[in-house]
């Protein structure tokens, strides 16, 4: 079964963000602010890329959606950072309304629309477990009975970490969050026109059955200066330095090494 992920990297869509802007130009100026882009690159390099580089099931595609207007220096940097990960494909689009663009990108990636697929969404400042793709396939097997009467089924891994990354390393705490977005996939039947982006992630349970898996930490959601969610930006969750055991867990489960985090986030 084809597995497709979508990650927006500062794509200047009309709509699709909780931070609102009056025009495409205002959004572009906000997204391409040098300080914001630098933070996004550092987080993308230390969260997203390690975990997808190390997936136990390598049969997937991660579409990284960017604007055609992304500054050349940033575009070159993005291509350089992702060049060694064969599953990543950078997709360029002109600024446009969010939902039609992401729908088109995901539909275009389906090799056989008449066959079922699994899709997942991913933010450029988060990480998932190195066995996410493998677990999504197993979850789709679990969903076989539901698939007889439902064209879409949510696959939600609701255990993970909230964390902050910086020059001093990682501060984190384990939490349970249902339908957070990260670690959330969807089974889609053959011929179905819906995508993982057809639904607001925290409301997806209103439109389809959802299977939840609370067994192991499957994601790291970073709290940072430019979180799109105001709740994340204002989060008062107490975070703690990683214990030696957690340092090992972050390496084993997410491919994240604390020394690499310190190095990347300390670069002037």
CSV table of C-alpha atoms in Angstrom, one decimal:
chain,number,residue,atom,x,y,z
A,1,UNK,CA,0.0,0.0,0.0
A,2,UNK,CA,1.4,3.4,-1.0
A,3,UNK,CA,2.4,5.7,1.9
A,4,UNK,CA,2.5,9.4,1.2
A,5,UNK,CA,3.4,12.2,3.7
A,6,UNK,CA,2.9,16.0,3.2
A,7,UNK,CA,5.1,18.6,4.9
A,8,UNK,CA,4.7,22.3,4.2
A,9,UNK,CA,7.9,24.2,4.4
A,10,UNK,CA,7.0,27.9,4.7
A,11,UNK,CA,4.5,27.6,1.8
A,12,UNK,CA,2.7,30.9,1.5
A,13,UNK,CA,-0.8,29.6,1.1
A,14,UNK,CA,-4.0,31.6,1.3
A,15,UNK,CA,-5.5,30.2,4.4
A,16,UNK,CA,-4.3,27.0,6.0
A,17,UNK,CA,-2.6,28.6,9.0
A,18,UNK,CA,-3.8,29.8,12.4
A,19,UNK,CA,-1.7,32.9,12.1
A,20,UNK,CA,-3.7,35.0,9.7
A,21,UNK,CA,-2.5,37.7,7.2
A,22,UNK,CA,-4.4,40.1,5.1
A,23,UNK,CA,-2.6,39.3,1.8
A,24,UNK,CA,-0.2,36.9,0.2
A,25,UNK,CA,2.5,39.5,0.4
A,26,UNK,CA,2.1,39.9,4.2
A,27,UNK,CA,2.2,36.1,4.6
A,28,UNK,CA,5.3,35.8,2.4
A,29,UNK,CA,7.1,38.5,4.5
A,30,UNK,CA,6.2,36.7,7.7
A,31,UNK,CA,7.2,33.2,6.5
A,32,UNK,CA,10.4,34.4,4.8
A,33,UNK,CA,11.5,36.6,7.7
A,34,UNK,CA,15.2,35.6,8.0
A,35,UNK,CA,15.0,34.9,11.8
A,36,UNK,CA,11.9,32.7,11.3
A,37,UNK,CA,13.5,30.8,8.3
A,38,UNK,CA,16.7,30.2,10.3
A,39,UNK,CA,14.7,28.7,13.2
A,40,UNK,CA,12.7,26.6,10.7
A,41,UNK,CA,15.9,25.3,9.0
A,42,UNK,CA,17.5,24.4,12.4
A,43,UNK,CA,14.4,22.6,13.6
A,44,UNK,CA,13.9,20.8,10.2
A,45,UNK,CA,17.5,19.6,10.2
A,46,UNK,CA,17.4,18.3,13.8
A,47,UNK,CA,13.8,16.9,14.0
A,48,UNK,CA,12.3,16.0,10.6
A,49,UNK,CA,15.3,14.9,8.6
A,50,UNK,CA,16.9,12.4,11.1
A,51,UNK,CA,13.6,10.5,11.7
A,52,UNK,CA,12.8,10.1,8.0
A,53,UNK,CA,16.4,9.3,7.1
A,54,UNK,CA,16.1,6.3,9.5
A,55,UNK,CA,12.6,4.9,8.8
A,56,UNK,CA,12.6,1.1,9.2
A,57,UNK,CA,10.2,0.9,6.3
A,58,UNK,CA,11.8,2.8,3.4
A,59,UNK,CA,8.8,2.4,1.0
A,60,UNK,CA,7.2,5.9,1.4
A,61,UNK,CA,7.3,9.4,-0.1
A,62,UNK,CA,7.5,12.6,1.8
A,63,UNK,CA,6.4,15.6,-0.2
A,64,UNK,CA,7.9,18.9,1.0
A,65,UNK,CA,5.7,21.7,-0.3
A,66,UNK,CA,7.4,25.1,-0.8
A,67,UNK,CA,6.5,28.3,-2.6
A,68,UNK,CA,8.1,29.0,-6.0
A,69,UNK,CA,9.0,32.4,-4.4
A,70,UNK,CA,11.1,30.9,-1.6
A,71,UNK,CA,14.4,32.9,-1.6
A,72,UNK,CA,17.1,31.2,-3.7
A,73,UNK,CA,19.5,30.9,-0.8
A,74,UNK,CA,16.9,29.1,1.3
A,75,UNK,CA,15.8,26.9,-1.6
A,76,UNK,CA,19.4,25.8,-2.3
A,77,UNK,CA,19.8,25.1,1.4
A,78,UNK,CA,16.7,22.9,1.5
A,79,UNK,CA,17.8,20.9,-1.5
A,80,UNK,CA,21.3,20.4,0.1
A,81,UNK,CA,19.8,19.2,3.4
A,82,UNK,CA,17.5,16.7,1.8
A,83,UNK,CA,19.7,15.5,-1.1
A,84,UNK,CA,20.6,12.2,0.7
A,85,UNK,CA,17.0,11.2,1.5
A,86,UNK,CA,15.6,9.5,-1.6
A,87,UNK,CA,12.0,9.5,-0.2
A,88,UNK,CA,11.8,13.3,0.0
A,89,UNK,CA,10.5,15.1,-3.0
A,90,UNK,CA,10.4,18.9,-3.0
A,91,UNK,CA,7.2,20.2,-4.7
A,92,UNK,CA,7.1,23.9,-5.7
A,93,UNK,CA,3.8,25.8,-6.1
A,94,UNK,CA,2.8,29.4,-6.6
A,95,UNK,CA,0.9,31.0,-3.7
A,96,UNK,CA,-2.7,29.9,-3.9
A,97,UNK,CA,-5.6,28.8,-1.7
A,98,UNK,CA,-4.4,26.2,0.7
A,99,UNK,CA,-6.9,23.3,0.4
A,100,UNK,CA,-7.0,23.0,-3.4
A,101,UNK,CA,-3.1,23.2,-3.6
A,102,UNK,CA,-2.5,20.4,-1.0
A,103,UNK,CA,-5.3,18.3,-2.5
A,104,UNK,CA,-3.7,18.5,-5.9
A,105,UNK,CA,-0.2,17.8,-4.6
A,106,UNK,CA,-1.4,14.7,-2.7
A,107,UNK,CA,-3.7,13.4,-5.6
A,108,UNK,CA,-0.8,13.9,-8.0
A,109,UNK,CA,1.4,11.6,-5.9
A,110,UNK,CA,-1.0,8.7,-5.9
A,111,UNK,CA,0.5,6.1,-8.4
A,112,UNK,CA,-2.9,4.3,-8.7
A,113,UNK,CA,-5.9,6.3,-7.4
A,114,UNK,CA,-8.1,3.2,-7.7
A,115,UNK,CA,-6.0,1.5,-5.0
A,116,UNK,CA,-6.1,2.4,-1.3
A,117,UNK,CA,-3.3,4.4,0.2
A,118,UNK,CA,-2.1,5.7,3.6
A,119,UNK,CA,-1.4,9.4,4.0
A,120,UNK,CA,0.1,11.4,6.9
A,121,UNK,CA,0.7,15.0,7.6
A,122,UNK,CA,3.9,16.4,9.1
A,123,UNK,CA,5.1,19.8,10.3
A,124,UNK,CA,8.6,21.0,9.5
A,125,UNK,CA,9.5,21.5,13.2
A,126,UNK,CA,8.4,18.0,14.5
A,127,UNK,CA,9.8,14.5,14.6
A,128,UNK,CA,8.1,11.1,14.3
A,129,UNK,CA,9.4,7.7,15.4
A,130,UNK,CA,11.7,5.9,13.0
A,131,UNK,CA,9.0,3.1,12.7
A,132,UNK,CA,6.1,5.4,11.8
A,133,UNK,CA,5.7,4.1,8.3
A,134,UNK,CA,6.0,0.5,9.5
A,135,UNK,CA,3.4,1.2,12.2
A,136,UNK,CA,1.0,2.9,9.7
A,137,UNK,CA,1.0,-0.2,7.5
A,138,UNK,CA,0.3,-2.4,10.5
A,139,UNK,CA,-2.5,0.0,11.6
A,140,UNK,CA,-4.1,-0.2,8.1
A,141,UNK,CA,-4.1,-4.0,8.6
A,142,UNK,CA,-5.9,-3.5,11.9
A,143,UNK,CA,-8.5,-1.4,10.1
A,144,UNK,CA,-9.5,-4.0,7.6
A,145,UNK,CA,-12.9,-4.6,9.2
A,146,UNK,CA,-13.6,-0.9,9.4
A,147,UNK,CA,-12.6,-0.4,5.8
A,148,UNK,CA,-15.4,-2.6,4.6
A,149,UNK,CA,-17.9,0.2,5.5
A,150,UNK,CA,-15.7,3.3,5.7
A,151,UNK,CA,-13.7,5.0,2.9
A,152,UNK,CA,-11.5,6.9,5.4
A,153,UNK,CA,-10.1,5.8,8.8
A,154,UNK,CA,-7.9,7.9,11.1
A,155,UNK,CA,-4.8,6.2,12.4
A,156,UNK,CA,-3.7,8.2,15.5
A,157,UNK,CA,-0.5,7.6,17.6
A,158,UNK,CA,-1.3,9.7,20.6
A,159,UNK,CA,1.8,9.4,22.8
A,160,UNK,CA,4.9,11.6,22.3
A,161,UNK,CA,7.0,14.4,23.7
A,162,UNK,CA,6.7,18.1,23.9
A,163,UNK,CA,10.2,19.6,23.6
A,164,UNK,CA,12.3,22.7,23.2
A,165,UNK,CA,15.5,22.5,21.2
A,166,UNK,CA,18.3,25.0,21.7
A,167,UNK,CA,22.1,25.5,22.2
A,168,UNK,CA,21.9,23.8,25.6
A,169,UNK,CA,20.2,20.7,24.1
A,170,UNK,CA,16.7,19.3,24.6
A,171,UNK,CA,14.2,19.8,27.3
A,172,UNK,CA,11.1,17.6,27.1
A,173,UNK,CA,8.2,15.9,28.8
A,174,UNK,CA,6.1,12.9,27.7
A,175,UNK,CA,2.4,13.6,27.0
A,176,UNK,CA,-0.7,12.1,25.5
A,177,UNK,CA,-2.5,14.2,22.9
A,178,UNK,CA,-5.2,12.8,20.6
A,179,UNK,CA,-5.4,14.0,17.0
A,180,UNK,CA,-2.6,16.5,17.5
A,181,UNK,CA,-1.6,16.3,13.8
A,182,UNK,CA,1.9,14.9,14.2
A,183,UNK,CA,1.9,11.1,14.2
A,184,UNK,CA,-1.6,11.2,12.6
A,185,UNK,CA,-2.3,9.1,9.5
A,186,UNK,CA,-5.3,8.2,7.4
A,187,UNK,CA,-6.3,5.1,5.5
A,188,UNK,CA,-8.0,6.2,2.2
A,189,UNK,CA,-9.9,3.8,0.0
A,190,UNK,CA,-9.3,3.4,-3.7
A,191,UNK,CA,-11.3,6.0,-5.7
A,192,UNK,CA,-11.8,8.2,-2.7
A,193,UNK,CA,-11.0,11.9,-3.4
A,194,UNK,CA,-10.3,12.9,0.2
A,195,UNK,CA,-6.8,13.5,1.5
A,196,UNK,CA,-5.3,13.8,5.0
A,197,UNK,CA,-5.6,17.5,4.5
A,198,UNK,CA,-9.3,17.5,3.8
A,199,UNK,CA,-10.1,17.7,7.5
A,200,UNK,CA,-8.9,19.8,10.4
A,201,UNK,CA,-6.7,17.3,12.3
A,202,UNK,CA,-8.3,17.7,15.7
A,203,UNK,CA,-11.8,17.3,14.2
A,204,UNK,CA,-11.1,14.3,12.1
A,205,UNK,CA,-13.0,12.0,14.5
A,206,UNK,CA,-16.2,13.8,13.5
A,207,UNK,CA,-16.0,12.4,10.0
A,208,UNK,CA,-14.6,8.9,10.3
A,209,UNK,CA,-13.6,6.2,12.8
A,210,UNK,CA,-10.2,6.7,14.4
A,211,UNK,CA,-8.0,4.0,15.8
A,212,UNK,CA,-5.7,5.2,18.6
A,213,UNK,CA,-2.4,3.7,19.7
A,214,UNK,CA,-1.1,4.9,23.1
A,215,UNK,CA,1.6,2.2,23.5
A,216,UNK,CA,4.9,4.0,22.7
A,217,UNK,CA,6.1,7.6,22.2
A,218,UNK,CA,5.7,8.1,18.4
A,219,UNK,CA,6.5,11.8,18.0
A,220,UNK,CA,8.3,14.9,19.2
A,221,UNK,CA,6.4,18.2,18.9
A,222,UNK,CA,8.7,21.2,19.4
A,223,UNK,CA,7.6,24.4,21.2
A,224,UNK,CA,9.3,27.4,19.5
A,225,UNK,CA,9.1,31.1,18.7
A,226,UNK,CA,7.1,30.6,15.5
A,227,UNK,CA,4.6,27.8,16.3
A,228,UNK,CA,1.5,28.3,14.1
A,229,UNK,CA,-0.6,27.2,17.1
A,230,UNK,CA,-1.1,30.0,19.7
A,231,UNK,CA,-1.6,27.3,22.3
A,232,UNK,CA,1.9,25.9,21.5
A,233,UNK,CA,3.5,29.3,21.5
A,234,UNK,CA,2.0,30.1,24.9
A,235,UNK,CA,2.5,26.6,26.4
A,236,UNK,CA,3.4,26.6,30.1
A,237,UNK,CA,4.1,22.8,30.1
A,238,UNK,CA,7.1,22.2,32.3
A,239,UNK,CA,10.0,20.7,30.4
A,240,UNK,CA,13.0,18.9,31.8
A,241,UNK,CA,16.5,18.1,30.5
A,242,UNK,CA,16.7,14.6,29.0
A,243,UNK,CA,17.8,11.9,31.4
A,244,UNK,CA,20.5,9.6,30.1
A,245,UNK,CA,17.8,7.0,29.4
A,246,UNK,CA,15.8,9.5,27.4
A,247,UNK,CA,18.8,10.6,25.4
A,248,UNK,CA,19.1,7.0,24.3
A,249,UNK,CA,15.4,6.8,23.6
A,250,UNK,CA,15.6,10.0,21.4
A,251,UNK,CA,18.4,8.4,19.4
A,252,UNK,CA,16.7,5.0,19.1
A,253,UNK,CA,13.1,6.2,18.4
A,254,UNK,CA,13.6,9.5,16.6
A,255,UNK,CA,17.2,9.5,15.3
A,256,UNK,CA,17.8,12.7,17.3
A,257,UNK,CA,21.2,13.1,18.9
A,258,UNK,CA,21.4,15.8,21.6
A,259,UNK,CA,25.0,16.8,20.6
A,260,UNK,CA,23.8,17.4,17.0
A,261,UNK,CA,21.0,19.6,18.4
A,262,UNK,CA,23.5,21.6,20.4
A,263,UNK,CA,25.8,22.0,17.4
A,264,UNK,CA,23.1,23.1,14.9
A,265,UNK,CA,21.3,25.5,17.4
A,266,UNK,CA,24.6,27.0,18.5
A,267,UNK,CA,25.7,28.0,15.0
A,268,UNK,CA,25.9,31.8,14.7
